Short mmCIF file of C-alpha atoms in Angstrom, two decimals:
data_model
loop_
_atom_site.label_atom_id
_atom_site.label_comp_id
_atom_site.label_asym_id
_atom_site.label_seq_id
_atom_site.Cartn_x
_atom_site.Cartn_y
_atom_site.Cartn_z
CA UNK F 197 -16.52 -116.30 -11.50
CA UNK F 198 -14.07 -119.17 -11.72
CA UNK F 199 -11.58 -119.65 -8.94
CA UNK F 200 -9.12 -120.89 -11.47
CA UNK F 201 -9.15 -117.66 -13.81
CA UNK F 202 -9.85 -114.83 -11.62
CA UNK F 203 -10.79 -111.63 -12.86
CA UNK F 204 -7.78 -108.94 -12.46
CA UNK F 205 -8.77 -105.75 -10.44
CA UNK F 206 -7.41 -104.04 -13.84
CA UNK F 207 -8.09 -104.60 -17.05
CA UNK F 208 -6.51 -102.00 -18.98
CA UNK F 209 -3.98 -103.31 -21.36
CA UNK F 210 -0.47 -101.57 -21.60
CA UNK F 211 -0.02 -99.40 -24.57
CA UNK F 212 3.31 -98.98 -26.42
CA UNK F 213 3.06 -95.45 -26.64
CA UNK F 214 2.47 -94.86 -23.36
CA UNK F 215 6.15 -94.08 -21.90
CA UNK F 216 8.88 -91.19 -21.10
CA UNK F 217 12.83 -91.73 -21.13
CA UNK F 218 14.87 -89.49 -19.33
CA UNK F 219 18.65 -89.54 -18.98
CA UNK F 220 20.27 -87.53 -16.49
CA UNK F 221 23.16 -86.88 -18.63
CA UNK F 222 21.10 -86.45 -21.90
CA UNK F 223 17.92 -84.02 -20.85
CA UNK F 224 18.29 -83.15 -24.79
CA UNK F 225 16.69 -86.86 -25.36
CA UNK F 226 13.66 -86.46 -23.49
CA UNK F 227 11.22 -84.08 -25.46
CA UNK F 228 12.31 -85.64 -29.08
CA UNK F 229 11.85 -89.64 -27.90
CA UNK F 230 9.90 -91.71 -30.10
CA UNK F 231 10.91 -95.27 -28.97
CA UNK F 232 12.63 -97.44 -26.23
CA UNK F 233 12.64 -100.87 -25.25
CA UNK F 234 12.27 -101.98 -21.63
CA UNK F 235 15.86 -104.53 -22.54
CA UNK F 236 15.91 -108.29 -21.53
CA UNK F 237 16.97 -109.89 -18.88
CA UNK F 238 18.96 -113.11 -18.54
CA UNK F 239 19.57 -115.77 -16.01
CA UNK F 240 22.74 -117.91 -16.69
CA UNK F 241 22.18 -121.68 -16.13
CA UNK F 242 24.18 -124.42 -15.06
CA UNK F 243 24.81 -127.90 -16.87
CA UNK F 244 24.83 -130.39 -14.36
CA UNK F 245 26.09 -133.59 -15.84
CA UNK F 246 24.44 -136.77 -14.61
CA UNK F 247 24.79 -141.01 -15.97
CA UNK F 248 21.29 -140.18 -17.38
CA UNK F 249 21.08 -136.57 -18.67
CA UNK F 250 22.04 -133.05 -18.41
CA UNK F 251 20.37 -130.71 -16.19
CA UNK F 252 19.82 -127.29 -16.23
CA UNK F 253 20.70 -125.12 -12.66
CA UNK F 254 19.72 -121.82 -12.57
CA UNK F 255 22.98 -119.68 -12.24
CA UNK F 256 23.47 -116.74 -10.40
CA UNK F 257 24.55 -113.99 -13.19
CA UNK F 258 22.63 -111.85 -14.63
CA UNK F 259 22.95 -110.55 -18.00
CA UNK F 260 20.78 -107.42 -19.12
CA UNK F 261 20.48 -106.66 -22.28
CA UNK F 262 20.96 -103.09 -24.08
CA UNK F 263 18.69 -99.82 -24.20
CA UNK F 264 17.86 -99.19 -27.43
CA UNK F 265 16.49 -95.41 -28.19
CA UNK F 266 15.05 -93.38 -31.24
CA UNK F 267 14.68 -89.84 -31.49
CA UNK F 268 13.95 -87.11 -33.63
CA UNK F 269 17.12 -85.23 -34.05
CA UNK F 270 16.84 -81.68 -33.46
CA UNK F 271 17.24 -78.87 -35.78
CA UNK F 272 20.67 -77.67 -33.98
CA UNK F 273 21.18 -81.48 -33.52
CA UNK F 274 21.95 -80.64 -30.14
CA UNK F 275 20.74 -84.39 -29.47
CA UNK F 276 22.17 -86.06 -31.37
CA UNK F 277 25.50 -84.36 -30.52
CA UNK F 278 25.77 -84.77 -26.72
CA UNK F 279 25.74 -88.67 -27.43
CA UNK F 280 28.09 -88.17 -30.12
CA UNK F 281 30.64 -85.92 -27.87
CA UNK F 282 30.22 -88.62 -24.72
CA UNK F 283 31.10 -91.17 -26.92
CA UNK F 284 34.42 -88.91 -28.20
CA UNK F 285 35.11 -88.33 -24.58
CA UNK F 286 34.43 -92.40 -23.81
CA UNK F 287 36.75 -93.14 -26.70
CA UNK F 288 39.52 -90.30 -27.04
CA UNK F 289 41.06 -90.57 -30.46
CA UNK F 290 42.71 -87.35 -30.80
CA UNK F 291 44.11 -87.01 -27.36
CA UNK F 292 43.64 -87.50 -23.73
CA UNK F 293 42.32 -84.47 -23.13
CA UNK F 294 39.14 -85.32 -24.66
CA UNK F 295 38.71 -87.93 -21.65
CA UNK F 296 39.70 -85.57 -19.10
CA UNK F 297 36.80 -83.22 -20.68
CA UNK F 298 33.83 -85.64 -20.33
CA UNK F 299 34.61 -86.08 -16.56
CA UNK F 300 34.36 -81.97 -16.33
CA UNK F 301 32.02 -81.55 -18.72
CA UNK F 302 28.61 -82.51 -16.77
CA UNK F 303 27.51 -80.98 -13.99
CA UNK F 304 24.01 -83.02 -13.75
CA UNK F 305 26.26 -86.22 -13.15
CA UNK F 306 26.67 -85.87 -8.95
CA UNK F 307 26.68 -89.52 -7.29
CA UNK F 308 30.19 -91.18 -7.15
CA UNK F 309 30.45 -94.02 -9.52
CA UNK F 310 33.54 -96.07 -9.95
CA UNK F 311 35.49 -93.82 -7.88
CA UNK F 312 36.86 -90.42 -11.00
CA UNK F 313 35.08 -92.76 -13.55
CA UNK F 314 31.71 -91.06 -12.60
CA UNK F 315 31.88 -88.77 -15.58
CA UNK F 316 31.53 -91.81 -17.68
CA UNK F 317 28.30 -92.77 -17.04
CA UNK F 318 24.93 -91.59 -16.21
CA UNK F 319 21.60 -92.96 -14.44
CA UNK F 320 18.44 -92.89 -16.49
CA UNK F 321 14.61 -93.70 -16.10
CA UNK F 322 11.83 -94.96 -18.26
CA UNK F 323 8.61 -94.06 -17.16
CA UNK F 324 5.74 -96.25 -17.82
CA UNK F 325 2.58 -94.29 -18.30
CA UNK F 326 -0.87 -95.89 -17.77
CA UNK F 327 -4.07 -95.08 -19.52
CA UNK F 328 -4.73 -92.15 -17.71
CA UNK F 329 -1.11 -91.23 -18.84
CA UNK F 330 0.57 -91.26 -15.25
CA UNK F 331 3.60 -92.64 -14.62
CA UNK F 332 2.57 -96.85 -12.96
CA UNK F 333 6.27 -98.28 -12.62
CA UNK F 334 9.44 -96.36 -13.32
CA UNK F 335 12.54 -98.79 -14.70
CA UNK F 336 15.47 -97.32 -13.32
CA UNK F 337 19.02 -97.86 -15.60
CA UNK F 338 22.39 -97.26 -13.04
CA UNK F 339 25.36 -96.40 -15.03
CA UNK F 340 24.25 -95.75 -18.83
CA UNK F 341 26.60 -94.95 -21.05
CA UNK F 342 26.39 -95.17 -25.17
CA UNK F 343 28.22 -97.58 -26.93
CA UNK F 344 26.45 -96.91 -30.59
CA UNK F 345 25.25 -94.26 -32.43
CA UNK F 346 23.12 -94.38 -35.62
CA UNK F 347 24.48 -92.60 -38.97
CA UNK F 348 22.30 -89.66 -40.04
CA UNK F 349 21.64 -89.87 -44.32
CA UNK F 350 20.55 -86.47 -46.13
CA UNK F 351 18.76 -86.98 -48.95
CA UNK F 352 18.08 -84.55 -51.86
CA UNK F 353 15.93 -86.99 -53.56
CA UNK F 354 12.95 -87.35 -51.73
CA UNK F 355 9.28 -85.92 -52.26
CA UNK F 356 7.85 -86.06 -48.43
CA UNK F 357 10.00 -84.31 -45.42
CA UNK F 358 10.75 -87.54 -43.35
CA UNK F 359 12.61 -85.91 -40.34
CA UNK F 360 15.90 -87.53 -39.41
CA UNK F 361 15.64 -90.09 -36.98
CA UNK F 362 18.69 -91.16 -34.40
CA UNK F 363 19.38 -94.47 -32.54
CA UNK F 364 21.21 -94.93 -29.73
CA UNK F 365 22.34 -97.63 -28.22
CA UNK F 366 23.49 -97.81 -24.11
CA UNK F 367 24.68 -100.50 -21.92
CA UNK F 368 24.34 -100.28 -18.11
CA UNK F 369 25.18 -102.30 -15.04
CA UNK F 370 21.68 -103.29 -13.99
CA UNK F 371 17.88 -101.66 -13.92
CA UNK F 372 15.21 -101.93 -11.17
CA UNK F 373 11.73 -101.21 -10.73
CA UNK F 374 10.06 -98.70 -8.60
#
């Protein structure tokens, strides 16, 4: 063995289907999820002027970037409508009663957040699964909430049954890792 390339303890390499989402506000996501993405992570920097050249500081803000989700929409498209009907209670066009029905409407949504704002967000978890298919690190998202939602297109047209596939996109405030 080399000292400068040690051998890992585990050399297993991640695989991309090995994963579970789970959104405490959206247990209808869960079962039908065919993709996320773990989302980036950015470090502001700093531009430090000198007579000779610029120099980059690291900065001190973070910038994550957004949860991006697929799933099979369900028959009843009970899925795909709890995002939709979060994002009509986020956004309100008809009336403000619509608002003021997305803060009662959840039950599974406990923790204060943001003081009466708590019924505009939700916590969420992406399980990593390892080979053996249990869970090896756990991303935890605070304060999800949708701000996109894929159209749906019905064909007639087509020869193969391609079931319809959603996309949803969420913002939060930050993740960690357990």
């Amino acid at each position: 063995m080399n000292e400068n390339c040690p051998i890992p303890n585990n050399i297993n390499p991640l695989s991309p289907t090995g994963f579970r989402l789970s959104i405490t506000k959206l247990p209808e996501i869960t079962y039908f999820c065919q993709e996320a993405n773990l989302p980036d992570l950015k470090l502001t920097a700093l531009e430090v002027a000198t007579p000779f050249s610029i120099s980059q500081v690291p900065g001190e803000i973070l910038h994550f970037g957004e949860l991006d989700v697929n799933f099979i929409v369900d028959e009843e498209m009970k899925n795909y409508l709890a995002i939709h009907n979060w994002m009509i209670g986020l956004g309100f066009p008809e009336n403000y009663a619509q608002y003021q029905n997305l803060a009662k409407a959840n039950p599974l949504v406990i923790a204060p957040k943001f003081g009466d704002l708590q019924g505009n967000y939700s916590d969420g978890a992406l399980e990593i699964l390892g080979s053996n298919n249990v869970a090896v690190r756990t991303v935890r998202f605070a304060d999800l909430h949708p701000v996109s939602l894929s159209t749906l297109n019905f064909q007639v047209n087509v020869t193969d049954i391609n079931y319809l596939i959603g996309n949803a996109t969420f913002r939060y405030t930050y993740h960690t890792f357990e």
